[in-house]
Tab-separated table of C-alpha atoms and ligand atoms in Angstrom:
chain	number	residue	atom	x	y	z
X	1	MET	CA	7.864	64.224	-14.444
X	2	THR	CA	10.606	61.582	-14.496
X	3	MET	CA	14.292	62.342	-15.156
X	4	LEU	CA	14.938	59.496	-17.593
X	5	SER	CA	17.829	59.545	-20.046
X	6	LYS	CA	16.736	60.954	-23.436
X	7	ARG	CA	18.953	58.391	-25.214
X	8	ASN	CA	17.620	55.343	-23.368
X	9	PRO	CA	14.268	55.501	-21.550
X	10	GLN	CA	15.195	52.652	-19.203
X	11	LEU	CA	18.182	54.470	-17.675
X	12	ASN	CA	18.277	57.503	-15.373
X	13	LYS	CA	20.694	60.404	-15.887
X	14	HIS	CA	23.378	58.453	-13.987
X	15	GLY	CA	23.089	55.506	-16.411
X	16	GLU	CA	21.350	53.343	-13.777
X	17	LEU	CA	18.502	50.992	-14.638
X	18	VAL	CA	15.076	52.327	-13.599
X	19	HIS	CA	12.918	50.265	-15.983
X	20	LEU	CA	13.819	47.111	-17.905
X	21	LEU	CA	12.238	47.469	-21.345
X	22	SER	CA	14.756	45.919	-23.751
X	23	THR	CA	18.279	44.514	-23.848
X	24	GLU	CA	18.968	46.909	-26.740
X	25	GLY	CA	21.215	49.720	-25.570
X	26	LEU	CA	21.874	48.276	-22.120
X	27	PRO	CA	25.393	49.160	-20.997
X	28	ARG	CA	27.628	46.069	-20.728
X	29	ALA	CA	28.301	46.976	-17.079
X	30	VAL	CA	24.559	46.889	-16.309
X	31	ILE	CA	24.220	43.417	-17.871
X	32	HIS	CA	27.163	42.165	-15.813
X	33	GLN	CA	25.657	43.786	-12.694
X	34	ILE	CA	22.419	41.831	-13.301
X	35	LEU	CA	24.235	38.535	-13.973
X	36	ASP	CA	26.536	38.950	-10.946
X	37	THR	CA	23.610	39.868	-8.676
X	38	ALA	CA	21.663	36.847	-9.965
X	39	GLY	CA	24.627	34.673	-9.000
X	40	THR	CA	24.329	35.862	-5.398
X	41	PHE	CA	20.596	34.996	-5.376
X	42	LEU	CA	20.960	31.413	-6.651
X	43	SER	CA	21.754	30.136	-3.168
X	44	VAL	CA	18.496	31.638	-1.792
X	45	ASN	CA	16.724	28.854	-3.700
X	46	ASP	CA	18.586	26.254	-1.614
X	47	ARG	CA	17.784	27.777	1.800
X	48	GLU	CA	15.131	26.366	4.098
X	49	VAL	CA	13.591	29.850	4.330
X	50	LYS	CA	13.799	31.068	0.728
X	51	LYS	CA	13.460	34.775	1.440
X	52	VAL	CA	15.475	37.973	1.573
X	53	PRO	CA	13.924	41.284	2.719
X	54	LEU	CA	14.998	43.536	-0.185
X	55	LEU	CA	11.466	44.336	-1.421
X	56	ARG	CA	9.679	44.179	1.938
X	57	GLY	CA	6.761	46.637	1.930
X	58	LYS	CA	6.808	46.993	-1.881
X	59	SER	CA	3.897	45.979	-4.124
X	60	VAL	CA	4.642	44.221	-7.407
X	61	PHE	CA	1.745	43.977	-9.885
X	62	ASN	CA	1.928	41.225	-12.529
X	63	LEU	CA	-0.050	42.344	-15.597
X	64	PHE	CA	-0.077	39.482	-18.089
X	65	PHE	CA	-2.299	40.357	-21.035
X	66	GLU	CA	-0.901	37.306	-22.895
X	67	ASN	CA	-0.543	33.698	-21.772
X	68	SER	CA	2.563	32.594	-19.883
X	69	THR	CA	3.745	29.685	-17.779
X	70	ARG	CA	7.450	30.290	-17.102
X	71	THR	CA	7.739	34.079	-17.061
X	72	ARG	CA	4.681	34.794	-14.961
X	73	THR	CA	5.401	32.067	-12.411
X	74	THR	CA	9.090	32.836	-12.016
X	75	PHE	CA	8.377	36.565	-11.644
X	76	GLU	CA	5.899	35.740	-8.894
X	77	ILE	CA	8.365	33.410	-7.156
X	78	ALA	CA	11.158	35.976	-7.527
X	79	ALA	CA	9.076	38.818	-6.054
X	80	LYS	CA	7.961	36.620	-3.147
X	81	ARG	CA	11.558	35.569	-2.452
X	82	LEU	CA	12.391	39.279	-2.238
X	83	SER	CA	9.529	39.615	0.335
X	84	ALA	CA	7.363	41.850	-1.897
X	85	ASP	CA	3.573	41.811	-1.841
X	86	VAL	CA	2.596	40.296	-5.192
X	87	ILE	CA	-0.676	41.022	-6.961
X	88	ASN	CA	-1.517	39.004	-10.082
X	89	LEU	CA	-4.196	40.848	-12.023
X	90	ASP	CA	-6.578	38.342	-13.572
X	91	ILE	CA	-6.865	40.058	-16.941
X	92	ALA	CA	-9.737	37.873	-18.173
X	93	ARG	CA	-11.848	38.927	-15.159
X	94	SER	CA	-10.570	42.513	-15.034
X	95	SER	CA	-12.294	45.654	-16.322
X	96	THR	CA	-10.135	45.421	-19.454
X	97	ALA	CA	-12.988	43.179	-20.683
X	98	LYS	CA	-15.367	46.161	-20.179
X	99	GLY	CA	-13.245	48.434	-22.340
X	100	GLU	CA	-10.953	50.084	-19.785
X	101	THR	CA	-7.789	51.328	-21.469
X	102	LEU	CA	-4.318	50.093	-20.525
X	103	LEU	CA	-3.332	53.495	-19.122
X	104	ASP	CA	-6.543	53.793	-17.076
X	105	THR	CA	-5.949	50.322	-15.638
X	106	VAL	CA	-2.391	51.287	-14.728
X	107	ALA	CA	-3.524	54.621	-13.226
X	108	ASN	CA	-6.010	52.803	-10.997
X	109	LEU	CA	-3.455	50.214	-9.880
X	110	SER	CA	-0.996	53.052	-9.197
X	111	ALA	CA	-3.641	54.578	-6.925
X	112	MET	CA	-3.400	51.299	-4.961
X	113	HIS	CA	0.279	52.145	-4.274
X	114	ALA	CA	1.962	49.968	-6.895
X	115	ASP	CA	5.766	50.107	-6.838
X	116	MET	CA	6.482	47.881	-9.836
X	117	PHE	CA	4.609	46.646	-12.884
X	118	VAL	CA	5.647	43.459	-14.675
X	119	VAL	CA	3.950	43.636	-18.066
X	120	ARG	CA	3.376	41.120	-20.858
X	121	HIS	CA	1.371	42.391	-23.792
X	122	SER	CA	0.726	41.364	-27.393
X	123	GLU	CA	1.329	44.961	-28.552
X	124	SER	CA	4.972	45.935	-29.043
X	125	GLY	CA	5.675	49.046	-26.983
X	126	ALA	CA	2.980	48.603	-24.316
X	127	PRO	CA	5.534	48.524	-21.431
X	128	TYR	CA	7.192	51.696	-22.854
X	129	LEU	CA	3.826	53.458	-22.815
X	130	ILE	CA	3.310	52.528	-19.166
X	131	ALA	CA	6.854	53.622	-18.247
X	132	GLN	CA	6.225	57.027	-19.855
X	133	HIS	CA	3.043	57.596	-17.865
X	134	CYS	CA	3.697	56.137	-14.428
X	135	ALA	CA	4.879	58.040	-11.343
X	136	PRO	CA	8.658	58.501	-10.955
X	137	HIS	CA	8.973	55.980	-8.104
X	138	VAL	CA	7.269	53.198	-10.130
X	139	HIS	CA	9.402	50.713	-12.085
X	140	VAL	CA	8.277	48.814	-15.201
X	141	VAL	CA	9.628	45.453	-16.335
X	142	ASN	CA	8.861	44.204	-19.829
X	143	ALA	CA	7.889	40.524	-19.589
X	144	GLY	CA	7.485	40.248	-23.380
X	145	ASP	CA	5.836	42.735	-25.786
X	146	GLY	CA	4.633	41.542	-29.179
X	147	ARG	CA	7.509	40.590	-31.447
X	148	HIS	CA	9.666	43.305	-29.958
X	149	ALA	CA	11.505	42.283	-26.783
X	150	HIS	CA	11.663	39.829	-23.897
X	151	PRO	CA	14.576	41.244	-21.936
X	152	THR	CA	14.473	39.018	-18.836
X	153	GLN	CA	14.466	35.947	-21.123
X	154	GLY	CA	17.471	37.446	-22.925
X	155	LEU	CA	19.233	38.039	-19.610
X	156	LEU	CA	18.504	34.575	-18.224
X	157	ASP	CA	19.814	33.168	-21.503
X	158	MET	CA	23.030	35.177	-20.983
X	159	TYR	CA	23.232	33.899	-17.410
X	160	THR	CA	22.868	30.316	-18.657
X	161	ILE	CA	25.540	30.768	-21.341
X	162	ARG	CA	27.952	32.335	-18.846
X	163	HIS	CA	27.289	29.545	-16.351
X	164	TYR	CA	28.258	26.808	-18.827
X	165	LYS	CA	30.705	28.588	-21.148
X	166	LYS	CA	32.336	31.331	-18.995
X	167	ASP	CA	33.841	33.524	-21.772
X	168	PHE	CA	31.450	35.198	-24.235
X	169	THR	CA	34.301	36.390	-26.473
X	170	GLN	CA	35.196	32.891	-27.731
X	171	LEU	CA	31.727	31.621	-28.645
X	172	THR	CA	29.702	30.681	-31.692
X	173	VAL	CA	25.980	30.952	-30.888
X	174	ALA	CA	23.360	29.592	-33.311
X	175	ILE	CA	19.737	30.762	-32.924
X	176	VAL	CA	17.491	28.423	-34.888
X	177	GLY	CA	13.911	28.682	-36.079
X	178	ASP	CA	11.172	31.281	-36.249
X	179	ILE	CA	13.338	34.339	-35.774
X	180	VAL	CA	11.112	36.800	-37.610
X	181	HIS	CA	8.357	36.479	-34.977
X	182	SER	CA	10.657	36.068	-31.981
X	183	ARG	CA	11.097	38.716	-29.296
X	184	VAL	CA	13.487	36.293	-27.577
X	185	ALA	CA	15.783	36.164	-30.633
X	186	ARG	CA	15.938	39.966	-30.772
X	187	SER	CA	16.679	40.273	-27.045
X	188	ASP	CA	19.339	37.548	-27.258
X	189	ILE	CA	21.029	39.083	-30.309
X	190	HIS	CA	21.295	42.520	-28.658
X	191	ALA	CA	22.694	41.019	-25.455
X	192	LEU	CA	25.141	38.697	-27.265
X	193	ASN	CA	26.459	41.644	-29.295
X	194	ILE	CA	26.868	43.799	-26.174
X	195	LEU	CA	28.742	40.974	-24.415
X	196	GLY	CA	31.158	40.573	-27.339
X	197	VAL	CA	30.141	37.227	-28.877
X	198	PRO	CA	32.114	37.072	-32.153
X	199	GLU	CA	29.814	34.761	-34.158
X	200	ILE	CA	26.021	34.908	-33.907
X	201	ARG	CA	24.142	32.820	-36.473
X	202	ALA	CA	20.444	33.016	-37.336
X	203	VAL	CA	19.401	29.690	-38.820
X	204	GLY	CA	16.110	28.862	-40.539
X	205	PRO	CA	14.099	29.039	-43.753
X	206	LYS	CA	14.033	32.305	-45.730
X	207	THR	CA	10.438	32.981	-44.669
X	208	LEU	CA	11.367	32.922	-40.967
X	209	VAL	CA	14.814	34.563	-40.918
X	210	PRO	CA	14.827	38.240	-41.947
X	211	GLY	CA	17.764	39.242	-44.153
X	212	ASP	CA	18.217	42.553	-42.292
X	213	LEU	CA	19.697	40.635	-39.361
X	214	LYS	CA	23.006	41.033	-41.206
X	215	ASP	CA	22.849	44.698	-40.145
X	216	MET	CA	22.923	43.485	-36.520
X	217	GLY	CA	26.191	41.604	-37.127
X	218	VAL	CA	24.408	38.256	-37.499
X	219	ARG	CA	25.394	35.554	-40.019
X	220	VAL	CA	22.237	34.296	-41.714
X	221	CYS	CA	22.213	30.541	-42.553
X	222	HIS	CA	19.388	28.906	-44.483
X	223	ASP	CA	21.087	25.528	-44.212
X	224	MET	CA	20.977	23.675	-40.873
X	225	ALA	CA	24.326	21.913	-41.347
X	226	GLU	CA	26.059	25.253	-41.960
X	227	GLY	CA	24.297	26.749	-38.935
X	228	MET	CA	25.218	23.896	-36.591
X	229	ARG	CA	28.857	23.427	-37.595
X	230	ASP	CA	31.142	23.918	-34.548
X	231	ALA	CA	28.511	25.860	-32.580
X	232	ASP	CA	29.092	26.187	-28.816
X	233	VAL	CA	25.547	27.243	-27.986
X	234	ILE	CA	22.328	26.362	-29.847
X	235	ILE	CA	19.176	28.310	-29.003
X	236	MET	CA	16.104	26.617	-30.486
X	237	LEU	CA	12.905	28.613	-31.011
X	238	ARG	CA	9.290	27.574	-31.261
X	239	LEU	CA	7.311	28.102	-34.467
X	240	GLN	CA	4.968	30.922	-33.438
X	241	ASN	CA	1.944	29.822	-35.450
X	242	GLU	CA	-0.232	32.379	-33.656
X	243	ARG	CA	1.856	35.188	-35.204
X	244	MET	CA	2.056	33.716	-38.728
X	245	SER	CA	-0.152	34.976	-41.520
X	246	GLY	CA	-0.523	32.875	-44.659
X	247	ALA	CA	1.584	29.861	-45.578
X	248	MET	CA	5.077	30.598	-44.258
X	249	LEU	CA	6.000	26.908	-44.061
X	250	PRO	CA	5.228	23.761	-46.073
X	251	SER	CA	4.266	21.635	-42.995
X	252	ALA	CA	5.478	20.912	-39.481
X	253	GLY	CA	6.878	17.572	-40.717
X	254	GLU	CA	8.836	19.211	-43.540
X	255	TYR	CA	10.099	21.856	-41.120
X	256	PHE	CA	11.324	19.206	-38.675
X	257	LYS	CA	13.148	17.377	-41.478
X	258	SER	CA	15.061	20.513	-42.452
X	259	PHE	CA	15.472	22.489	-39.209
X	260	GLY	CA	14.352	20.268	-36.306
X	261	LEU	CA	17.219	19.531	-33.922
X	262	THR	CA	17.993	15.806	-33.892
X	263	PRO	CA	21.033	13.974	-32.476
X	264	GLU	CA	22.433	13.751	-36.037
X	265	LYS	CA	22.296	17.522	-36.589
X	266	LEU	CA	23.532	18.219	-33.052
X	267	ALA	CA	26.590	16.029	-33.782
X	268	LEU	CA	27.814	18.767	-36.177
X	269	ALA	CA	28.172	21.216	-33.260
X	270	LYS	CA	31.056	21.193	-30.757
X	271	PRO	CA	31.115	18.040	-28.586
X	272	ASP	CA	30.353	20.122	-25.464
X	273	ALA	CA	27.663	22.282	-27.084
X	274	ILE	CA	24.685	23.278	-24.952
X	275	VAL	CA	21.103	23.267	-26.251
X	276	MET	CA	18.752	25.985	-24.990
X	277	HIS	CA	15.091	26.812	-25.609
X	278	PRO	CA	12.973	29.557	-23.991
X	279	GLY	CA	9.947	27.266	-23.954
X	280	PRO	CA	7.298	26.177	-24.503
X	281	ILE	CA	8.907	23.426	-26.594
X	282	ASN	CA	7.108	21.604	-29.392
X	283	ARG	CA	8.567	18.101	-29.473
X	284	GLY	CA	8.910	16.707	-32.980
X	285	VAL	CA	8.488	20.157	-34.556
X	286	GLU	CA	11.627	22.188	-33.738
X	287	ILE	CA	13.344	19.691	-31.423
X	288	SER	CA	13.344	15.920	-30.946
X	289	SER	CA	12.597	14.520	-27.500
X	290	SER	CA	15.978	12.787	-27.434
X	291	VAL	CA	17.726	16.191	-27.715
X	292	ALA	CA	15.291	18.089	-25.458
X	293	ASP	CA	15.793	15.515	-22.686
X	294	GLY	CA	19.400	14.658	-23.568
X	295	GLN	CA	22.744	15.426	-21.943
X	296	HIS	CA	23.363	18.630	-23.952
X	297	SER	CA	20.042	20.171	-22.965
X	298	VAL	CA	20.031	22.989	-20.386
X	299	ILE	CA	16.386	23.906	-20.978
X	300	LEU	CA	15.219	23.273	-17.398
X	301	PRO	CA	18.261	24.926	-15.740
X	302	GLN	CA	17.326	28.025	-17.812
X	303	VAL	CA	13.989	28.116	-15.986
X	304	THR	CA	15.634	27.835	-12.569
X	305	PHE	CA	18.182	30.551	-13.415
X	306	GLY	CA	15.238	32.722	-14.474
X	307	ILE	CA	14.139	33.082	-10.845
X	308	ALA	CA	17.528	34.429	-9.753
X	309	VAL	CA	17.807	36.723	-12.795
X	310	ARG	CA	14.329	38.172	-12.160
X	311	MET	CA	15.182	38.653	-8.476
X	312	ALA	CA	18.307	40.514	-9.604
X	313	VAL	CA	16.396	42.771	-12.009
X	314	MET	CA	13.704	43.663	-9.474
X	315	SER	CA	16.141	44.302	-6.630
X	316	ILE	CA	18.376	46.514	-8.802
X	317	LEU	CA	15.389	48.515	-10.077
X	318	ALA	CA	14.056	49.023	-6.551
X	319	GLY	CA	17.424	50.433	-5.489
X	320	ASN	CA	17.555	53.056	-8.282
X	321	GLU	CA	15.624	56.327	-8.549
X	322	ALA	CA	14.348	57.869	-11.781
D	401	CP	N1	9.887	31.726	-22.224
D	401	CP	C1	8.651	32.234	-22.034
D	401	CP	O1	8.412	33.437	-22.182
D	401	CP	O2	7.723	31.301	-21.650
D	401	CP	P1	6.228	31.676	-21.185
D	401	CP	O3	5.511	32.191	-22.400
D	401	CP	O4	5.665	30.406	-20.634
D	401	CP	O5	6.346	32.745	-20.139
């Protein structure tokens, strides 16, 4: 039986992180601890021998029940840089295809002495379920669950913003696009609120921006010019067609005309605004190539920072007991 906090299942009774399931409810000090620790790991990427021994002897299991390029690869790189043994379960060839349940799969992998599970799943809450049922010494990291949360993406986004903008308390951050289906938007909004960002805007058509975001302290803008004006940080999101039911949009072309980020729309933001995107990007749908590849874009640095942030999360978890 684990001794997790009743208020927040990812913290132990001392308020330390033992699982990373969501940015919601994370103490500000824990977010800063992750960002500061990530800063110390950035230089590991530049060494000839890119390794530190913090997870030597530990086994990290990557369980990706949904497709991924960036998250899966950077988690694997991060775990290897921490000297862990990394096992990538090939879900398509696993016994999941024969009907084995998620919890039975996890129980069997635990019997192989797993120390950490990194889980992506199409069902919101799947990583919580695993965290509730695994042994006390095992840590669970949510690598994206349904529409719910993608906390390491949220944290690497915060790292990127801090790297370029330093002070969260002076910023206007615009999140643009398919917010209703986006676990990244939710994780970013929670983290931005915790870090004291005074103006968070959710920008997009009515069908893709839920009105209840106002309850999270977010200004909802259905007009791109209003959303872009004087923004310091612009986070573009992909249209998640795989999660849309029915006609939520007129057409990709119409969407691009209204909400696609072009140099003209970007010119309404602050002159030193940064443009972010969690990826994968759809050129000509939510962002033009000239912006995605332009001087304001920090989309590829986000990916690189993701390695250090995931190293930070895994090393902090491994140092804390349930
Ligand atoms: N940002 C992100 O989650 O990308 P992947 O789906 O490629 O992991």
